[in-house]
Tab-separated table of C-alpha atoms in Angstrom:
chain	number	residue	atom	x	y	z
A	8	UNK	CA	-207.722	-94.731	99.910
A	9	UNK	CA	-208.550	-98.250	99.101
A	10	UNK	CA	-207.808	-101.492	98.503
A	11	UNK	CA	-209.497	-103.669	96.481
A	12	UNK	CA	-209.432	-108.182	96.650
A	13	UNK	CA	-211.047	-109.589	93.269
A	14	UNK	CA	-212.037	-113.688	94.691
A	15	UNK	CA	-211.689	-115.133	91.687
A	16	UNK	CA	-208.347	-117.234	90.914
A	17	UNK	CA	-205.196	-115.628	89.266
A	18	UNK	CA	-205.538	-115.279	86.187
A	19	UNK	CA	-208.883	-113.588	85.668
A	20	UNK	CA	-210.973	-116.240	82.326
A	21	UNK	CA	-212.877	-113.694	80.228
A	22	UNK	CA	-215.283	-116.268	78.975
A	23	UNK	CA	-216.122	-116.479	81.871
A	24	UNK	CA	-218.679	-113.630	83.257
A	25	UNK	CA	-218.293	-113.498	86.373
A	26	UNK	CA	-214.567	-112.709	86.109
A	27	UNK	CA	-215.534	-110.310	83.301
A	28	UNK	CA	-218.253	-108.050	85.562
A	29	UNK	CA	-214.774	-108.575	88.215
A	30	UNK	CA	-211.934	-107.466	86.458
A	31	UNK	CA	-214.802	-103.874	84.241
A	32	UNK	CA	-215.662	-103.442	88.289
A	33	UNK	CA	-212.320	-102.617	89.360
A	34	UNK	CA	-210.504	-101.537	85.546
A	35	UNK	CA	-213.341	-98.910	86.670
A	36	UNK	CA	-212.876	-97.769	90.172
A	37	UNK	CA	-208.635	-97.655	89.910
A	38	UNK	CA	-207.720	-97.672	85.892
A	39	UNK	CA	-203.881	-97.046	85.604
A	40	UNK	CA	-203.583	-97.649	89.412
A	41	UNK	CA	-204.363	-101.497	89.835
A	42	UNK	CA	-201.240	-102.766	90.372
A	43	UNK	CA	-201.292	-100.309	93.050
A	44	UNK	CA	-204.495	-100.898	94.547
A	45	UNK	CA	-205.392	-103.629	93.939
A	46	UNK	CA	-204.203	-107.894	95.316
A	47	UNK	CA	-205.277	-111.075	93.608
A	48	UNK	CA	-205.341	-114.076	95.208
A	49	UNK	CA	-206.594	-117.827	94.187
A	50	UNK	CA	-207.690	-118.707	97.860
A	51	UNK	CA	-209.839	-116.326	99.822
A	52	UNK	CA	-210.216	-116.821	103.139
A	53	UNK	CA	-211.696	-114.035	106.445
A	54	UNK	CA	-207.421	-114.304	108.115
A	55	UNK	CA	-206.055	-112.913	104.052
A	56	UNK	CA	-208.765	-109.903	105.066
A	57	UNK	CA	-207.798	-109.903	108.461
A	58	UNK	CA	-204.173	-109.450	107.457
A	59	UNK	CA	-204.730	-107.005	104.532
A	60	UNK	CA	-206.881	-104.644	106.164
A	61	UNK	CA	-204.502	-104.471	109.531
A	62	UNK	CA	-201.080	-103.915	106.290
A	63	UNK	CA	-203.244	-101.262	105.368
A	64	UNK	CA	-203.834	-99.435	108.560
A	65	UNK	CA	-199.811	-99.126	109.321
A	66	UNK	CA	-199.400	-97.341	106.291
A	67	UNK	CA	-202.784	-94.685	107.250
A	68	UNK	CA	-202.062	-90.377	108.960
A	69	UNK	CA	-201.895	-91.420	112.888
A	70	UNK	CA	-205.308	-89.380	112.682
A	71	UNK	CA	-207.081	-91.668	110.362
A	72	UNK	CA	-210.221	-93.210	110.822
A	73	UNK	CA	-210.338	-96.920	108.898
A	74	UNK	CA	-213.955	-99.195	107.565
A	75	UNK	CA	-214.023	-102.309	105.492
A	76	UNK	CA	-217.351	-103.221	105.129
A	77	UNK	CA	-217.988	-106.772	103.226
A	78	UNK	CA	-219.812	-105.526	100.352
A	79	UNK	CA	-222.997	-106.912	101.499
A	80	UNK	CA	-221.781	-104.977	104.506
A	81	UNK	CA	-224.320	-101.196	104.161
A	82	UNK	CA	-222.952	-98.817	107.254
A	83	UNK	CA	-226.011	-97.178	107.126
A	84	UNK	CA	-226.219	-95.472	110.832
A	85	UNK	CA	-226.884	-92.429	111.729
A	86	UNK	CA	-224.749	-89.866	110.663
A	87	UNK	CA	-224.840	-87.818	113.532
A	88	UNK	CA	-225.201	-91.629	115.671
A	89	UNK	CA	-221.583	-92.373	114.327
A	90	UNK	CA	-220.663	-88.599	114.993
A	91	UNK	CA	-221.882	-89.034	118.356
A	92	UNK	CA	-220.133	-92.907	119.588
A	93	UNK	CA	-216.999	-91.846	117.117
A	94	UNK	CA	-216.781	-89.094	119.436
A	95	UNK	CA	-217.393	-89.899	122.981
A	96	UNK	CA	-215.302	-93.777	122.482
A	97	UNK	CA	-212.896	-92.927	119.346
A	98	UNK	CA	-214.518	-96.442	117.699
A	99	UNK	CA	-217.678	-97.291	116.243
A	100	UNK	CA	-219.741	-100.715	116.239
A	101	UNK	CA	-222.486	-101.577	114.221
A	102	UNK	CA	-224.645	-104.510	114.753
A	103	UNK	CA	-226.065	-106.697	111.698
A	104	UNK	CA	-229.913	-106.095	110.333
A	105	UNK	CA	-230.596	-108.710	107.599
A	106	UNK	CA	-233.107	-107.350	105.158
A	107	UNK	CA	-235.184	-110.066	103.116
A	108	UNK	CA	-237.849	-109.558	100.681
A	109	UNK	CA	-241.625	-109.077	101.495
A	110	UNK	CA	-242.305	-112.343	100.318
A	111	UNK	CA	-239.231	-113.961	102.250
A	112	UNK	CA	-237.912	-115.189	98.298
A	113	UNK	CA	-234.188	-114.860	97.496
A	114	UNK	CA	-234.170	-112.454	94.742
A	115	UNK	CA	-232.231	-111.194	92.844
A	116	UNK	CA	-230.851	-107.649	92.746
A	117	UNK	CA	-232.453	-105.293	90.008
A	118	UNK	CA	-231.583	-101.044	89.615
A	119	UNK	CA	-234.878	-99.615	92.618
A	120	UNK	CA	-232.926	-98.797	95.838
A	121	UNK	CA	-231.745	-102.377	97.843
A	122	UNK	CA	-233.959	-101.165	100.612
A	123	UNK	CA	-237.126	-101.304	98.906
A	124	UNK	CA	-236.190	-104.483	97.942
A	125	UNK	CA	-235.396	-106.239	100.624
A	126	UNK	CA	-238.222	-103.768	103.453
A	127	UNK	CA	-237.769	-107.016	105.619
A	128	UNK	CA	-235.535	-105.554	108.994
A	129	UNK	CA	-234.304	-109.057	110.754
A	130	UNK	CA	-232.407	-110.004	113.466
A	131	UNK	CA	-231.040	-113.904	111.726
A	132	UNK	CA	-227.015	-113.909	111.575
A	133	UNK	CA	-227.015	-114.241	115.775
A	134	UNK	CA	-230.553	-115.503	116.948
A	135	UNK	CA	-230.922	-117.231	114.275
A	136	UNK	CA	-227.864	-118.741	112.635
A	137	UNK	CA	-225.502	-118.521	115.694
A	138	UNK	CA	-223.233	-116.205	113.536
A	139	UNK	CA	-221.079	-113.351	114.550
A	140	UNK	CA	-223.284	-109.886	113.991
A	141	UNK	CA	-220.675	-107.526	114.843
A	142	UNK	CA	-218.312	-105.609	112.783
A	143	UNK	CA	-216.263	-102.579	113.154
A	144	UNK	CA	-217.489	-99.589	111.148
A	145	UNK	CA	-215.100	-97.335	112.209
A	146	UNK	CA	-211.486	-97.390	113.550
A	147	UNK	CA	-208.231	-95.183	114.573
A	148	UNK	CA	-205.095	-96.091	112.332
A	149	UNK	CA	-203.212	-97.496	116.292
A	150	UNK	CA	-206.112	-101.309	115.965
A	151	UNK	CA	-205.474	-103.691	115.309
A	152	UNK	CA	-208.001	-106.892	114.164
A	153	UNK	CA	-208.061	-110.117	115.729
A	154	UNK	CA	-210.477	-111.018	112.876
A	155	UNK	CA	-212.603	-109.598	110.865
A	156	UNK	CA	-215.079	-109.047	113.266
A	157	UNK	CA	-213.142	-108.288	116.632
A	158	UNK	CA	-210.191	-105.993	117.657
A	159	UNK	CA	-206.920	-107.593	119.671
A	160	UNK	CA	-206.689	-103.475	120.945
A	161	UNK	CA	-208.112	-102.320	124.483
A	162	UNK	CA	-210.228	-99.929	124.004
A	163	UNK	CA	-213.340	-99.164	126.252
A	164	UNK	CA	-216.421	-100.935	123.928
A	165	UNK	CA	-219.055	-98.731	123.287
A	166	UNK	CA	-223.212	-99.484	121.762
A	167	UNK	CA	-223.491	-101.603	118.285
A	168	UNK	CA	-225.354	-99.083	116.117
A	169	UNK	CA	-227.615	-100.660	113.763
A	170	UNK	CA	-226.581	-101.680	110.130
A	171	UNK	CA	-227.947	-103.358	107.044
A	172	UNK	CA	-226.893	-106.586	105.409
A	173	UNK	CA	-228.074	-108.195	102.628
A	174	UNK	CA	-227.151	-112.147	102.728
A	175	UNK	CA	-230.521	-113.131	101.298
A	176	UNK	CA	-230.318	-112.725	96.958
A	177	UNK	CA	-230.984	-114.316	94.248
A	178	UNK	CA	-227.091	-115.763	94.301
A	179	UNK	CA	-227.026	-116.548	98.287
A	180	UNK	CA	-227.711	-120.265	98.056
A	181	UNK	CA	-225.412	-120.499	95.256
A	182	UNK	CA	-222.368	-118.535	98.096
A	183	UNK	CA	-223.150	-120.108	101.090
A	184	UNK	CA	-222.499	-123.578	99.761
A	185	UNK	CA	-219.486	-122.706	98.070
A	186	UNK	CA	-218.298	-120.518	102.229
A	187	UNK	CA	-218.792	-123.745	103.287
A	188	UNK	CA	-217.044	-125.712	100.806
A	189	UNK	CA	-214.497	-124.047	101.082
A	190	UNK	CA	-214.354	-124.425	104.939
A	191	UNK	CA	-214.966	-127.597	105.096
A	192	UNK	CA	-212.100	-128.200	102.802
A	193	UNK	CA	-209.627	-125.836	104.556
A	194	UNK	CA	-210.345	-127.877	107.799
A	195	UNK	CA	-210.245	-131.648	105.925
A	196	UNK	CA	-206.231	-129.835	104.877
A	197	UNK	CA	-206.132	-128.729	108.389
A	198	UNK	CA	-207.182	-132.459	110.105
A	199	UNK	CA	-210.068	-129.922	111.812
A	200	UNK	CA	-213.224	-129.343	111.751
A	201	UNK	CA	-213.645	-125.945	110.713
A	202	UNK	CA	-216.975	-124.511	112.671
A	203	UNK	CA	-217.179	-122.003	109.848
A	204	UNK	CA	-218.608	-124.218	107.531
A	205	UNK	CA	-221.028	-125.617	111.080
A	206	UNK	CA	-222.527	-122.137	110.759
A	207	UNK	CA	-223.120	-122.107	106.964
A	208	UNK	CA	-224.889	-125.439	106.993
A	209	UNK	CA	-226.982	-124.226	109.961
A	210	UNK	CA	-227.598	-121.214	106.916
A	211	UNK	CA	-228.414	-123.330	104.515
A	212	UNK	CA	-230.650	-124.828	106.455
A	213	UNK	CA	-232.945	-122.708	106.351
A	214	UNK	CA	-233.162	-122.435	102.789
A	215	UNK	CA	-236.151	-123.909	100.951
A	216	UNK	CA	-237.215	-123.092	96.683
A	217	UNK	CA	-235.882	-120.320	96.653
A	218	UNK	CA	-237.149	-118.272	99.499
A	219	UNK	CA	-236.336	-118.748	103.039
A	220	UNK	CA	-237.982	-122.058	104.467
A	221	UNK	CA	-240.885	-121.698	106.691
A	222	UNK	CA	-239.888	-122.368	109.682
A	223	UNK	CA	-237.189	-119.088	109.418
A	224	UNK	CA	-240.383	-117.224	108.636
A	225	UNK	CA	-242.196	-118.120	111.778
A	226	UNK	CA	-238.929	-118.245	114.109
A	227	UNK	CA	-237.002	-116.104	113.775
A	228	UNK	CA	-237.834	-112.205	115.461
A	229	UNK	CA	-237.775	-108.577	112.542
A	230	UNK	CA	-238.577	-105.343	113.093
A	231	UNK	CA	-240.413	-102.332	111.752
A	232	UNK	CA	-240.429	-102.754	106.919
A	233	UNK	CA	-238.444	-100.325	105.714
A	234	UNK	CA	-240.165	-98.886	103.038
A	235	UNK	CA	-239.405	-95.696	101.746
């Protein structure tokens, strides 16, 4: 069972390419069940994502598990490790491994396997951007989320498993600016400083001329590349 939440403001504008693509994806995935499984939101936020996950958890069977990654998060940790952690702790925690192209450019995705398009495996989200880089990959039905990254239930915290985070693609610059501006405007409307807007400013400061900056390349810690 699944739920999808298209981000363009309703109603979808078929004169816009992104809206047409959204409609094609949603229609292909849900068909006649679209009204039961799809919710359109005019003003997306992490709080909406959290609340929808909690609402969905309440509807699941008691023995069910929930997985809800963002579109750029691939929970690709080895299945044997996921099964081992799940059996011992009852839930699986992951940490992001930021995937980057071999020449550090923000490249357009193609039909080539993603891990070959972005072979560099780097620790950027937490170490360079000071953002939350952990995510619960699998949780039981009894769990409730406090945020998209944290739960409010008391459980024994397992060691985290790595998963791929494809943040740095051709569309990254536009999307980062849109999210930064959205959080900044939300802070203004609520007469407060919105810390999440600052995180996106930090990320944007490391992008220059369609690629990750020289400073970023020099300071980021990366593991072995993924070429197979």
